[in-house]
PDB file of N, CA and C in Angstrom:
ATOM      1  N   MET A   1     -37.873  -6.166 -10.723  1.00 59.00           N
ATOM      2  CA  MET A   1     -37.214  -6.901 -11.791  1.00 59.00           C
ATOM      3  C   MET A   1     -38.201  -7.923 -12.346  1.00 59.00           C
ATOM      4  N   GLU A   2     -38.205  -8.076 -13.659  1.00 75.00           N
ATOM      5  CA  GLU A   2     -39.143  -8.995 -14.291  1.00 75.00           C
ATOM      6  C   GLU A   2     -38.743 -10.450 -14.052  1.00 75.00           C
ATOM      7  N   ASN A   3     -39.693 -11.347 -14.293  1.00 88.00           N
ATOM      8  CA  ASN A   3     -39.430 -12.768 -14.107  1.00 88.00           C
ATOM      9  C   ASN A   3     -38.379 -13.255 -15.094  1.00 88.00           C
ATOM     10  N   PRO A   4     -37.547 -14.208 -14.645  1.00 90.00           N
ATOM     11  CA  PRO A   4     -36.511 -14.718 -15.552  1.00 90.00           C
ATOM     12  C   PRO A   4     -37.098 -15.596 -16.651  1.00 90.00           C
ATOM     13  N   VAL A   5     -36.385 -15.676 -17.753  1.00 92.00           N
ATOM     14  CA  VAL A   5     -36.741 -16.548 -18.865  1.00 92.00           C
ATOM     15  C   VAL A   5     -36.127 -17.910 -18.575  1.00 92.00           C
ATOM     16  N   ASP A   6     -36.908 -18.978 -18.712  1.00 96.00           N
ATOM     17  CA  ASP A   6     -36.390 -20.330 -18.492  1.00 96.00           C
ATOM     18  C   ASP A   6     -35.754 -20.871 -19.761  1.00 96.00           C
ATOM     19  N   ILE A   7     -34.622 -21.568 -19.600  1.00 96.00           N
ATOM     20  CA  ILE A   7     -33.944 -22.191 -20.730  1.00 96.00           C
ATOM     21  C   ILE A   7     -33.339 -23.511 -20.247  1.00 96.00           C
ATOM     22  N   GLY A   8     -33.504 -24.542 -21.050  1.00 96.00           N
ATOM     23  CA  GLY A   8     -32.949 -25.845 -20.706  1.00 96.00           C
ATOM     24  C   GLY A   8     -31.454 -25.903 -20.971  1.00 96.00           C
ATOM     25  N   THR A   9     -30.808 -26.884 -20.352  1.00 95.00           N
ATOM     26  CA  THR A   9     -29.348 -26.991 -20.493  1.00 95.00           C
ATOM     27  C   THR A   9     -28.923 -27.269 -21.931  1.00 95.00           C
ATOM     28  N   LYS A  10     -29.681 -28.089 -22.647  1.00 95.00           N
ATOM     29  CA  LYS A  10     -29.331 -28.401 -24.040  1.00 95.00           C
ATOM     30  C   LYS A  10     -29.414 -27.139 -24.905  1.00 95.00           C
ATOM     31  N   GLU A  11     -30.498 -26.393 -24.737  1.00 95.00           N
ATOM     32  CA  GLU A  11     -30.658 -25.151 -25.502  1.00 95.00           C
ATOM     33  C   GLU A  11     -29.586 -24.126 -25.108  1.00 95.00           C
ATOM     34  N   LEU A  12     -29.256 -24.085 -23.824  1.00 96.00           N
ATOM     35  CA  LEU A  12     -28.211 -23.167 -23.364  1.00 96.00           C
ATOM     36  C   LEU A  12     -26.882 -23.472 -24.032  1.00 96.00           C
ATOM     37  N   ARG A  13     -26.524 -24.742 -24.134  1.00 95.00           N
ATOM     38  CA  ARG A  13     -25.264 -25.115 -24.777  1.00 95.00           C
ATOM     39  C   ARG A  13     -25.222 -24.668 -26.232  1.00 95.00           C
ATOM     40  N   SER A  14     -26.333 -24.773 -26.916  1.00 97.00           N
ATOM     41  CA  SER A  14     -26.336 -24.418 -28.340  1.00 97.00           C
ATOM     42  C   SER A  14     -26.474 -22.911 -28.575  1.00 97.00           C
ATOM     43  N   ARG A  15     -26.965 -22.163 -27.586  1.00 95.00           N
ATOM     44  CA  ARG A  15     -27.208 -20.723 -27.781  1.00 95.00           C
ATOM     45  C   ARG A  15     -26.543 -19.863 -26.707  1.00 95.00           C
ATOM     46  N   LEU A  16     -25.429 -20.335 -26.150  1.00 96.00           N
ATOM     47  CA  LEU A  16     -24.810 -19.644 -25.023  1.00 96.00           C
ATOM     48  C   LEU A  16     -24.479 -18.187 -25.329  1.00 96.00           C
ATOM     49  N   SER A  17     -23.879 -17.930 -26.468  1.00 96.00           N
ATOM     50  CA  SER A  17     -23.494 -16.567 -26.806  1.00 96.00           C
ATOM     51  C   SER A  17     -24.711 -15.638 -26.843  1.00 96.00           C
ATOM     52  N   GLU A  18     -25.771 -16.096 -27.462  1.00 96.00           N
ATOM     53  CA  GLU A  18     -27.008 -15.300 -27.534  1.00 96.00           C
ATOM     54  C   GLU A  18     -27.584 -15.059 -26.144  1.00 96.00           C
ATOM     55  N   VAL A  19     -27.590 -16.092 -25.312  1.00 96.00           N
ATOM     56  CA  VAL A  19     -28.117 -15.956 -23.948  1.00 96.00           C
ATOM     57  C   VAL A  19     -27.284 -14.954 -23.155  1.00 96.00           C
ATOM     58  N   LEU A  20     -25.965 -15.025 -23.280  1.00 95.00           N
ATOM     59  CA  LEU A  20     -25.111 -14.076 -22.563  1.00 95.00           C
ATOM     60  C   LEU A  20     -25.339 -12.645 -23.040  1.00 95.00           C
ATOM     61  N   ASP A  21     -25.588 -12.468 -24.329  1.00 95.00           N
ATOM     62  CA  ASP A  21     -25.916 -11.131 -24.847  1.00 95.00           C
ATOM     63  C   ASP A  21     -27.198 -10.611 -24.209  1.00 95.00           C
ATOM     64  N   ARG A  22     -28.186 -11.479 -24.087  1.00 94.00           N
ATOM     65  CA  ARG A  22     -29.460 -11.068 -23.467  1.00 94.00           C
ATOM     66  C   ARG A  22     -29.260 -10.675 -22.008  1.00 94.00           C
ATOM     67  N   VAL A  23     -28.449 -11.461 -21.304  1.00 94.00           N
ATOM     68  CA  VAL A  23     -28.173 -11.156 -19.897  1.00 94.00           C
ATOM     69  C   VAL A  23     -27.435  -9.827 -19.786  1.00 94.00           C
ATOM     70  N   ALA A  24     -26.481  -9.597 -20.671  1.00 92.00           N
ATOM     71  CA  ALA A  24     -25.737  -8.339 -20.660  1.00 92.00           C
ATOM     72  C   ALA A  24     -26.647  -7.139 -20.894  1.00 92.00           C
ATOM     73  N   ARG A  25     -27.737  -7.350 -21.624  1.00 92.00           N
ATOM     74  CA  ARG A  25     -28.706  -6.269 -21.873  1.00 92.00           C
ATOM     75  C   ARG A  25     -29.667  -6.085 -20.709  1.00 92.00           C
ATOM     76  N   GLY A  26     -29.558  -6.932 -19.672  1.00 91.00           N
ATOM     77  CA  GLY A  26     -30.379  -6.722 -18.476  1.00 91.00           C
ATOM     78  C   GLY A  26     -31.384  -7.815 -18.165  1.00 91.00           C
ATOM     79  N   GLU A  27     -31.516  -8.814 -19.024  1.00 93.00           N
ATOM     80  CA  GLU A  27     -32.470  -9.894 -18.759  1.00 93.00           C
ATOM     81  C   GLU A  27     -31.913 -10.880 -17.752  1.00 93.00           C
ATOM     82  N   ARG A  28     -32.815 -11.520 -17.032  1.00 95.00           N
ATOM     83  CA  ARG A  28     -32.439 -12.638 -16.167  1.00 95.00           C
ATOM     84  C   ARG A  28     -32.842 -13.924 -16.864  1.00 95.00           C
ATOM     85  N   VAL A  29     -32.004 -14.950 -16.766  1.00 96.00           N
ATOM     86  CA  VAL A  29     -32.263 -16.235 -17.399  1.00 96.00           C
ATOM     87  C   VAL A  29     -32.097 -17.324 -16.346  1.00 96.00           C
ATOM     88  N   ARG A  30     -33.120 -18.159 -16.230  1.00 97.00           N
ATOM     89  CA  ARG A  30     -33.054 -19.278 -15.289  1.00 97.00           C
ATOM     90  C   ARG A  30     -32.757 -20.545 -16.078  1.00 97.00           C
ATOM     91  N   ILE A  31     -31.734 -21.273 -15.658  1.00 96.00           N
ATOM     92  CA  ILE A  31     -31.336 -22.515 -16.322  1.00 96.00           C
ATOM     93  C   ILE A  31     -32.067 -23.659 -15.637  1.00 96.00           C
ATOM     94  N   VAL A  32     -32.745 -24.445 -16.464  1.00 96.00           N
ATOM     95  CA  VAL A  32     -33.573 -25.532 -15.947  1.00 96.00           C
ATOM     96  C   VAL A  32     -32.947 -26.857 -16.358  1.00 96.00           C
ATOM     97  N   ARG A  33     -32.801 -27.744 -15.378  1.00 95.00           N
ATOM     98  CA  ARG A  33     -32.278 -29.087 -15.633  1.00 95.00           C
ATOM     99  C   ARG A  33     -33.333 -30.095 -15.194  1.00 95.00           C
ATOM    100  N   ARG A  34     -33.771 -30.902 -16.156  1.00 93.00           N
ATOM    101  CA  ARG A  34     -34.811 -31.914 -15.907  1.00 93.00           C
ATOM    102  C   ARG A  34     -36.060 -31.301 -15.272  1.00 93.00           C
ATOM    103  N   GLY A  35     -36.426 -30.130 -15.769  1.00 92.00           N
ATOM    104  CA  GLY A  35     -37.649 -29.481 -15.320  1.00 92.00           C
ATOM    105  C   GLY A  35     -37.541 -28.709 -14.022  1.00 92.00           C
ATOM    106  N   ARG A  36     -36.368 -28.725 -13.415  1.00 95.00           N
ATOM    107  CA  ARG A  36     -36.186 -28.010 -12.142  1.00 95.00           C
ATOM    108  C   ARG A  36     -35.153 -26.897 -12.310  1.00 95.00           C
ATOM    109  N   PRO A  37     -35.407 -25.737 -11.708  1.00 95.00           N
ATOM    110  CA  PRO A  37     -34.429 -24.645 -11.781  1.00 95.00           C
ATOM    111  C   PRO A  37     -33.096 -25.074 -11.171  1.00 95.00           C
ATOM    112  N   ALA A  38     -32.010 -24.847 -11.889  1.00 96.00           N
ATOM    113  CA  ALA A  38     -30.681 -25.231 -11.414  1.00 96.00           C
ATOM    114  C   ALA A  38     -29.793 -24.018 -11.139  1.00 96.00           C
ATOM    115  N   ALA A  39     -29.981 -22.968 -11.902  1.00 96.00           N
ATOM    116  CA  ALA A  39     -29.144 -21.773 -11.735  1.00 96.00           C
ATOM    117  C   ALA A  39     -29.853 -20.591 -12.374  1.00 96.00           C
ATOM    118  N   GLU A  40     -29.356 -19.407 -12.055  1.00 96.00           N
ATOM    119  CA  GLU A  40     -29.916 -18.206 -12.673  1.00 96.00           C
ATOM    120  C   GLU A  40     -28.775 -17.296 -13.099  1.00 96.00           C
ATOM    121  N   LEU A  41     -28.856 -16.800 -14.324  1.00 95.00           N
ATOM    122  CA  LEU A  41     -27.897 -15.815 -14.830  1.00 95.00           C
ATOM    123  C   LEU A  41     -28.565 -14.454 -14.744  1.00 95.00           C
ATOM    124  N   ARG A  42     -27.824 -13.501 -14.220  1.00 94.00           N
ATOM    125  CA  ARG A  42     -28.353 -12.140 -14.122  1.00 94.00           C
ATOM    126  C   ARG A  42     -27.233 -11.170 -14.410  1.00 94.00           C
ATOM    127  N   PRO A  43     -27.576  -9.971 -14.855  1.00 92.00           N
ATOM    128  CA  PRO A  43     -26.520  -9.000 -15.158  1.00 92.00           C
ATOM    129  C   PRO A  43     -25.783  -8.600 -13.880  1.00 92.00           C
ATOM    130  N   ILE A  44     -24.517  -8.274 -14.039  1.00 88.00           N
ATOM    131  CA  ILE A  44     -23.727  -7.787 -12.914  1.00 88.00           C
ATOM    132  C   ILE A  44     -24.088  -6.334 -12.674  1.00 88.00           C
ATOM    133  N   ALA A  45     -24.288  -5.995 -11.420  1.00 82.00           N
ATOM    134  CA  ALA A  45     -24.612  -4.606 -11.079  1.00 82.00           C
ATOM    135  C   ALA A  45     -23.439  -3.716 -11.456  1.00 82.00           C
ATOM    136  N   GLN A  46     -23.721  -2.608 -12.094  1.00 75.00           N
ATOM    137  CA  GLN A  46     -22.679  -1.676 -12.514  1.00 75.00           C
ATOM    138  C   GLN A  46     -22.132  -0.955 -11.288  1.00 75.00           C
ATOM    139  N   ARG A  47     -20.820  -0.967 -11.157  1.00 71.00           N
ATOM    140  CA  ARG A  47     -20.184  -0.257 -10.057  1.00 71.00           C
ATOM    141  C   ARG A  47     -19.871   1.167 -10.482  1.00 71.00           C
ATOM    142  N   ALA A  48     -19.818   2.014  -9.488  1.00 69.00           N
ATOM    143  CA  ALA A  48     -19.415   3.391  -9.766  1.00 69.00           C
ATOM    144  C   ALA A  48     -17.955   3.386 -10.201  1.00 69.00           C
ATOM    145  N   ARG A  49     -17.606   4.346 -10.994  1.00 69.00           N
ATOM    146  CA  ARG A  49     -16.224   4.451 -11.462  1.00 69.00           C
ATOM    147  C   ARG A  49     -15.297   4.556 -10.254  1.00 69.00           C
ATOM    148  N   GLY A  50     -14.210   3.826 -10.276  1.00 78.00           N
ATOM    149  CA  GLY A  50     -13.310   3.728  -9.133  1.00 78.00           C
ATOM    150  C   GLY A  50     -12.663   5.033  -8.706  1.00 78.00           C
ATOM    151  N   LEU A  51     -12.118   5.770  -9.613  1.00 82.00           N
ATOM    152  CA  LEU A  51     -11.401   6.985  -9.257  1.00 82.00           C
ATOM    153  C   LEU A  51     -12.038   8.202  -9.917  1.00 82.00           C
ATOM    154  N   PRO A  52     -12.064   9.301  -9.208  1.00 82.00           N
ATOM    155  CA  PRO A  52     -12.641  10.514  -9.802  1.00 82.00           C
ATOM    156  C   PRO A  52     -11.736  11.085 -10.884  1.00 82.00           C
ATOM    157  N   ASP A  53     -12.307  11.913 -11.724  1.00 86.00           N
ATOM    158  CA  ASP A  53     -11.542  12.586 -12.768  1.00 86.00           C
ATOM    159  C   ASP A  53     -10.720  13.698 -12.119  1.00 86.00           C
ATOM    160  N   LEU A  54      -9.427  13.606 -12.223  1.00 87.00           N
ATOM    161  CA  LEU A  54      -8.541  14.571 -11.570  1.00 87.00           C
ATOM    162  C   LEU A  54      -7.927  15.574 -12.532  1.00 87.00           C
ATOM    163  N   SER A  55      -8.396  15.612 -13.764  1.00 89.00           N
ATOM    164  CA  SER A  55      -7.773  16.497 -14.755  1.00 89.00           C
ATOM    165  C   SER A  55      -7.879  17.972 -14.354  1.00 89.00           C
ATOM    166  N   ALA A  56      -9.012  18.405 -13.811  1.00 88.00           N
ATOM    167  CA  ALA A  56      -9.148  19.803 -13.396  1.00 88.00           C
ATOM    168  C   ALA A  56      -8.212  20.105 -12.222  1.00 88.00           C
ATOM    169  N   PHE A  57      -8.090  19.147 -11.315  1.00 88.00           N
ATOM    170  CA  PHE A  57      -7.194  19.318 -10.174  1.00 88.00           C
ATOM    171  C   PHE A  57      -5.749  19.438 -10.644  1.00 88.00           C
ATOM    172  N   ARG A  58      -5.348  18.551 -11.548  1.00 86.00           N
ATOM    173  CA  ARG A  58      -3.972  18.567 -12.055  1.00 86.00           C
ATOM    174  C   ARG A  58      -3.672  19.857 -12.816  1.00 86.00           C
ATOM    175  N   ALA A  59      -4.659  20.355 -13.543  1.00 87.00           N
ATOM    176  CA  ALA A  59      -4.455  21.585 -14.325  1.00 87.00           C
ATOM    177  C   ALA A  59      -4.206  22.781 -13.407  1.00 87.00           C
ATOM    178  N   GLY A  60      -4.725  22.705 -12.184  1.00 88.00           N
ATOM    179  CA  GLY A  60      -4.564  23.816 -11.253  1.00 88.00           C
ATOM    180  C   GLY A  60      -3.266  23.798 -10.470  1.00 88.00           C
ATOM    181  N   ILE A  61      -2.482  22.750 -10.592  1.00 86.00           N
ATOM    182  CA  ILE A  61      -1.230  22.651  -9.844  1.00 86.00           C
ATOM    183  C   ILE A  61      -0.137  23.436 -10.575  1.00 86.00           C
ATOM    184  N   LYS A  62       0.530  24.291  -9.858  1.00 84.00           N
ATOM    185  CA  LYS A  62       1.629  25.076 -10.423  1.00 84.00           C
ATOM    186  C   LYS A  62       2.933  24.500  -9.891  1.00 84.00           C
ATOM    187  N   VAL A  63       3.789  24.075 -10.785  1.00 78.00           N
ATOM    188  CA  VAL A  63       5.066  23.479 -10.407  1.00 78.00           C
ATOM    189  C   VAL A  63       6.137  24.558 -10.470  1.00 78.00           C
ATOM    190  N   LYS A  64       6.911  24.646  -9.384  1.00 84.00           N
ATOM    191  CA  LYS A  64       8.003  25.622  -9.337  1.00 84.00           C
ATOM    192  C   LYS A  64       9.314  24.867  -9.461  1.00 84.00           C
ATOM    193  N   GLY A  65      10.227  25.418 -10.165  1.00 86.00           N
ATOM    194  CA  GLY A  65      11.530  24.779 -10.314  1.00 86.00           C
ATOM    195  C   GLY A  65      11.494  23.733 -11.413  1.00 86.00           C
ATOM    196  N   LYS A  66      12.508  22.856 -11.398  1.00 85.00           N
ATOM    197  CA  LYS A  66      12.633  21.841 -12.435  1.00 85.00           C
ATOM    198  C   LYS A  66      11.706  20.666 -12.161  1.00 85.00           C
ATOM    199  N   ALA A  67      11.369  19.994 -13.219  1.00 85.00           N
ATOM    200  CA  ALA A  67      10.555  18.785 -13.081  1.00 85.00           C
ATOM    201  C   ALA A  67      11.381  17.701 -12.401  1.00 85.00           C
ATOM    202  N   THR A  68      10.741  16.869 -11.609  1.00 88.00           N
ATOM    203  CA  THR A  68      11.428  15.805 -10.885  1.00 88.00           C
ATOM    204  C   THR A  68      12.176  14.879 -11.838  1.00 88.00           C
ATOM    205  N   SER A  69      11.567  14.561 -12.967  1.00 90.00           N
ATOM    206  CA  SER A  69      12.231  13.672 -13.926  1.00 90.00           C
ATOM    207  C   SER A  69      13.524  14.301 -14.431  1.00 90.00           C
ATOM    208  N   ARG A  70      13.523  15.595 -14.659  1.00 90.00           N
ATOM    209  CA  ARG A  70      14.725  16.303 -15.123  1.00 90.00           C
ATOM    210  C   ARG A  70      15.801  16.243 -14.044  1.00 90.00           C
ATOM    211  N   LEU A  71      15.438  16.425 -12.773  1.00 91.00           N
ATOM    212  CA  LEU A  71      16.406  16.365 -11.673  1.00 91.00           C
ATOM    213  C   LEU A  71      17.027  14.977 -11.558  1.00 91.00           C
ATOM    214  N   VAL A  72      16.217  13.953 -11.718  1.00 93.00           N
ATOM    215  CA  VAL A  72      16.716  12.574 -11.638  1.00 93.00           C
ATOM    216  C   VAL A  72      17.719  12.310 -12.749  1.00 93.00           C
ATOM    217  N   ILE A  73      17.396  12.731 -13.945  1.00 93.00           N
ATOM    218  CA  ILE A  73      18.309  12.539 -15.081  1.00 93.00           C
ATOM    219  C   ILE A  73      19.635  13.254 -14.837  1.00 93.00           C
ATOM    220  N   GLU A  74      19.568  14.470 -14.349  1.00 93.00           N
ATOM    221  CA  GLU A  74      20.792  15.233 -14.077  1.00 93.00           C
ATOM    222  C   GLU A  74      21.641  14.562 -13.002  1.00 93.00           C
ATOM    223  N   GLU A  75      21.026  14.057 -11.953  1.00 93.00           N
ATOM    224  CA  GLU A  75      21.756  13.395 -10.876  1.00 93.00           C
ATOM    225  C   GLU A  75      22.406  12.103 -11.377  1.00 93.00           C
ATOM    226  N   ARG A  76      21.724  11.374 -12.210  1.00 93.00           N
ATOM    227  CA  ARG A  76      22.288  10.151 -12.771  1.00 93.00           C
ATOM    228  C   ARG A  76      23.520  10.463 -13.619  1.00 93.00           C
ATOM    229  N   ARG A  77      23.435  11.515 -14.388  1.00 93.00           N
ATOM    230  CA  ARG A  77      24.570  11.904 -15.237  1.00 93.00           C
ATOM    231  C   ARG A  77      25.776  12.310 -14.388  1.00 93.00           C
ATOM    232  N   LYS A  78      25.522  12.987 -13.271  1.00 92.00           N
ATOM    233  CA  LYS A  78      26.612  13.422 -12.373  1.00 92.00           C
ATOM    234  C   LYS A  78      27.307  12.198 -11.756  1.00 92.00           C
ATOM    235  N   THR A  79      26.535  11.227 -11.319  1.00 91.00           N
ATOM    236  CA  THR A  79      27.130  10.063 -10.648  1.00 91.00           C
ATOM    237  C   THR A  79      27.826   9.128 -11.615  1.00 91.00           C
ATOM    238  N   ARG A  80      27.433   9.131 -12.860  1.00 89.00           N
ATOM    239  CA  ARG A  80      28.035   8.221 -13.858  1.00 89.00           C
ATOM    240  C   ARG A  80      29.285   8.815 -14.501  1.00 89.00           C
ATOM    241  N   GLY A  81      29.460  10.039 -14.280  1.00 71.00           N
ATOM    242  CA  GLY A  81      30.715  10.498 -14.818  1.00 71.00           C
ATOM    243  C   GLY A  81      30.658  11.757 -15.531  1.00 71.00           C
TER     244      GLY A  81
END
């Protein structure tokens, strides 16, 4: 990873949106207060997608009989009158 870009607190306040855009693009930015490093902004590591794509799996499922939602509706109608 390349060295971070230094930016003072005053400049950070006036250009925060631009600095955050740079960080989002992968740059690291070190915030300097009174000539000393105070903090560092870095991009968040991208996580793998949480759940796999199940569309092919769902397409392969064969449902026999009535749909569960249809059965529930019918049972509700029977109990209500």
